Coordinates of C-alpha atoms and ligand atoms in Angstrom, one line a residue:
M1 CA 106.6 99.8 156.8
L2 CA 108.7 101.5 154.1
D3 CA 111.2 99.0 152.7
L4 CA 114.3 101.0 152.0
F5 CA 115.9 98.1 150.2
A6 CA 113.0 97.2 147.9
D7 CA 114.8 98.6 144.8
E8 CA 118.2 97.2 145.8
A9 CA 120.1 96.0 142.7
P10 CA 120.7 92.3 142.6
W11 CA 124.2 90.9 143.3
Q12 CA 125.9 87.6 143.0
E13 CA 127.5 85.3 145.6
P14 CA 129.5 82.2 144.6
L15 CA 128.4 79.2 146.5
A16 CA 130.5 76.3 145.1
E17 CA 132.1 75.4 141.8
G18 CA 129.2 75.7 139.3
A19 CA 126.8 77.2 141.9
V20 CA 125.9 80.8 142.6
I21 CA 123.3 82.8 144.5
L22 CA 121.7 85.6 142.6
R23 CA 120.6 87.7 145.5
R24 CA 117.2 89.5 145.0
F25 CA 117.2 88.5 141.3
A26 CA 113.5 87.7 141.4
C27 CA 112.3 90.6 143.5
A28 CA 111.0 92.6 140.6
D29 CA 108.8 89.6 139.4
A30 CA 107.8 88.4 142.9
R31 CA 104.2 89.7 142.9
Q32 CA 103.5 88.3 139.4
L33 CA 105.1 84.9 140.4
L34 CA 103.0 84.7 143.5
G35 CA 99.9 85.5 141.6
Q36 CA 100.7 82.8 139.1
I37 CA 101.4 80.3 141.9
S38 CA 97.9 81.0 143.3
L39 CA 96.3 80.4 139.9
L40 CA 98.3 77.2 139.4
A41 CA 97.3 75.9 142.8
D42 CA 93.6 76.4 141.9
R43 CA 94.1 73.8 139.2
S44 CA 96.8 71.5 140.8
P45 CA 96.5 72.1 144.6
F46 CA 99.3 72.0 147.0
R47 CA 99.5 68.6 148.7
Q48 CA 101.9 66.9 151.2
M49 CA 103.3 64.0 149.3
V50 CA 104.0 60.6 150.9
T51 CA 107.4 59.2 150.2
P52 CA 107.8 55.5 149.1
G53 CA 108.8 54.8 152.7
G54 CA 105.4 56.0 153.9
Y55 CA 106.6 59.3 155.4
T56 CA 104.4 62.4 154.8
M57 CA 106.5 65.3 153.7
S58 CA 106.2 68.5 155.7
V59 CA 106.6 70.7 152.6
A60 CA 103.4 71.0 150.5
M61 CA 104.1 70.7 146.7
T62 CA 102.6 71.2 143.3
N63 CA 104.1 71.4 139.8
C64 CA 103.7 73.1 136.4
G65 CA 105.3 72.3 133.1
D66 CA 105.3 69.2 130.8
V67 CA 106.1 66.9 133.7
G68 CA 105.9 67.3 137.5
W69 CA 107.9 65.7 140.3
T70 CA 105.8 63.3 142.4
T71 CA 105.9 60.2 144.4
D72 CA 104.1 56.9 144.3
S73 CA 104.5 53.7 146.3
H74 CA 107.5 52.6 144.2
G75 CA 109.6 55.8 144.2
Y76 CA 110.0 59.3 142.9
L77 CA 109.1 60.1 139.3
Y78 CA 108.4 62.8 136.8
S79 CA 104.9 62.4 135.5
P80 CA 102.9 64.4 132.9
I81 CA 99.7 63.8 134.9
D82 CA 99.0 65.2 138.4
P83 CA 98.0 62.1 140.4
L84 CA 95.7 64.3 142.6
T85 CA 93.5 65.7 139.8
S86 CA 94.3 63.0 137.1
Q87 CA 94.8 66.0 134.8
P88 CA 98.0 67.2 133.1
W89 CA 99.9 69.7 135.2
P90 CA 99.2 73.3 134.3
A91 CA 101.6 74.8 131.7
M92 CA 104.5 76.9 132.9
P93 CA 103.5 80.5 133.0
T94 CA 105.5 82.9 130.7
I95 CA 106.8 84.9 133.6
F96 CA 108.3 81.6 135.1
R97 CA 110.0 80.9 131.8
E98 CA 111.4 84.4 131.5
L99 CA 112.8 84.3 135.0
S100 CA 114.4 80.9 134.5
D101 CA 115.9 82.1 131.2
A102 CA 117.3 85.2 132.7
A103 CA 118.6 83.5 135.9
S104 CA 120.3 80.6 134.1
K105 CA 122.0 83.1 131.7
A106 CA 123.2 85.3 134.6
A107 CA 124.6 82.2 136.3
G108 CA 126.5 81.1 133.2
Y109 CA 124.1 78.4 131.9
P110 CA 122.7 79.8 128.7
G111 CA 120.2 77.7 126.8
F112 CA 118.6 76.1 129.8
A113 CA 115.1 75.0 128.8
P114 CA 113.3 73.5 131.8
D115 CA 110.4 71.1 131.2
A116 CA 109.5 70.7 134.8
C117 CA 108.9 73.2 137.7
L118 CA 108.3 72.0 141.2
I119 CA 106.6 74.5 143.6
N120 CA 107.2 74.0 147.3
R121 CA 105.3 75.7 150.1
Y122 CA 106.8 75.8 153.6
A123 CA 104.7 76.5 156.6
V124 CA 106.3 77.0 160.1
G125 CA 108.4 73.9 160.9
A126 CA 108.4 72.5 157.3
K127 CA 111.8 71.3 156.1
L128 CA 113.5 69.5 153.3
S129 CA 116.0 66.9 154.5
L130 CA 119.4 66.7 152.8
H131 CA 119.0 65.2 149.3
Q132 CA 120.3 65.2 145.8
D133 CA 118.3 66.3 142.8
K134 CA 119.0 63.1 140.8
D135 CA 115.7 62.1 139.2
E136 CA 116.5 64.1 136.1
L137 CA 117.9 62.2 133.1
N138 CA 119.9 65.1 131.8
L139 CA 122.5 66.2 134.5
Q140 CA 124.2 68.6 132.1
Q141 CA 121.4 71.1 132.8
P142 CA 121.4 73.1 136.1
I143 CA 118.8 73.5 138.7
V144 CA 117.3 77.0 139.1
S145 CA 115.7 77.6 142.5
V146 CA 113.7 80.7 143.4
S147 CA 112.9 81.7 147.0
L148 CA 109.8 83.8 147.9
G149 CA 108.5 85.1 151.2
L150 CA 109.8 84.1 154.6
P151 CA 113.6 83.4 154.8
A152 CA 115.0 79.9 155.3
V153 CA 118.4 78.4 155.9
F154 CA 119.6 76.5 152.9
Q155 CA 122.3 73.8 153.4
F156 CA 124.6 73.1 150.5
G157 CA 127.1 70.3 150.8
G158 CA 129.0 68.0 148.4
L159 CA 128.7 64.8 146.5
K160 CA 128.6 62.7 149.7
R161 CA 125.9 63.1 152.3
N162 CA 128.4 63.7 155.1
D163 CA 130.5 66.3 153.3
P164 CA 130.7 69.6 155.2
L165 CA 127.7 71.8 154.7
K166 CA 127.5 75.5 154.0
R167 CA 124.6 77.2 155.5
V168 CA 123.1 80.3 153.8
M169 CA 120.0 82.3 154.5
L170 CA 117.8 82.5 151.4
E171 CA 115.5 85.5 151.3
H172 CA 112.7 86.9 149.2
G173 CA 113.8 87.1 145.6
D174 CA 117.0 85.1 145.9
V175 CA 117.7 82.6 143.1
V176 CA 120.2 79.8 143.5
V177 CA 121.6 78.1 140.4
W178 CA 123.7 74.9 140.7
G179 CA 125.1 72.8 137.8
G180 CA 128.4 71.5 136.5
A181 CA 130.6 70.3 139.3
S182 CA 127.9 70.9 142.0
R183 CA 124.9 69.6 140.1
L184 CA 124.5 66.5 142.3
F185 CA 125.5 68.2 145.6
Y186 CA 123.5 67.4 148.6
H187 CA 121.2 70.2 149.8
G188 CA 118.2 70.9 152.1
I189 CA 116.2 73.4 154.0
L190 CA 116.2 73.7 157.8
P191 CA 112.8 73.9 159.6
L192 CA 111.0 77.2 158.7
K193 CA 110.9 79.7 161.5
T194 CA 107.6 81.4 162.3
G195 CA 107.2 84.9 160.8
Q196 CA 105.1 87.2 158.6
H197 CA 106.1 88.3 155.2
S198 CA 104.4 91.2 153.4
A199 CA 104.1 89.2 150.2
T200 CA 103.4 85.6 151.4
G201 CA 102.2 85.9 155.0
E202 CA 103.3 82.9 157.1
F203 CA 104.7 80.9 154.2
R204 CA 107.9 80.5 152.2
Y205 CA 107.6 79.4 148.6
N206 CA 110.3 77.9 146.4
I207 CA 110.2 77.3 142.7
T208 CA 112.7 74.9 141.1
F209 CA 113.2 74.7 137.4
R210 CA 114.5 71.4 136.1
H211 CA 115.3 69.8 132.8
T212 CA 114.3 66.2 133.1
R213 CA 114.9 64.5 129.8
Ligands
SIN301 C1 114.6 71.8 146.6 O1 115.7 71.3 147.0 O2 114.0 71.2 145.7 C2 114.1 73.1 147.1 C3 115.1 73.8 148.0 C4 114.4 75.1 148.6 O3 113.2 75.0 149.0 O4 115.0 76.2 148.6
FE2_302 FE1 116.4 69.7 145.8

């Protein structure tokens, strides 16, 4: 089907203090990003991690960059080694760096230099419960989060788990950047609805760039 909006110019929507949605910001790079994800996953495959509490996460994950977010029996950690392959995580592709650079600048966080990149893959029903991104040592740096493929509902709250939640649909090419006053705000993804996307089939992918040290 002809997509009349394929060349739509990106626009910005404020989400909270320090947080903004860059709508369609990654559309132009989407094919290349997805190609790179496929290559990265050949080296460090997607896997459903088990939380320290023994719960198997519904989202499948992998990483690239100097360190990757992972779990072990003790907790959550950033590790230079992929525990599945016992090899270092693949390097961050240039197109990833360029996108992270452009998005962080557009959101008002110039100079963001991520050393970690978590890649999430959502199949139908997969979700990410409300959580804070707080395993990074440097909380001055924002989180840059890129959505690809099927849409999903993103919940964005406050510093307390029971603060009121905003619910926004994140679509193919949308980039959310949060830092400053909202860096530690609770957020999550509601269960993915079934669907078909021309670029990703039955999946949603999310790439988050983080500065961990
Ligand atoms: C995350 O919180 O790490 C990812 C959120 C998303 O999938 O959009
Ligand atoms: Fe998160």
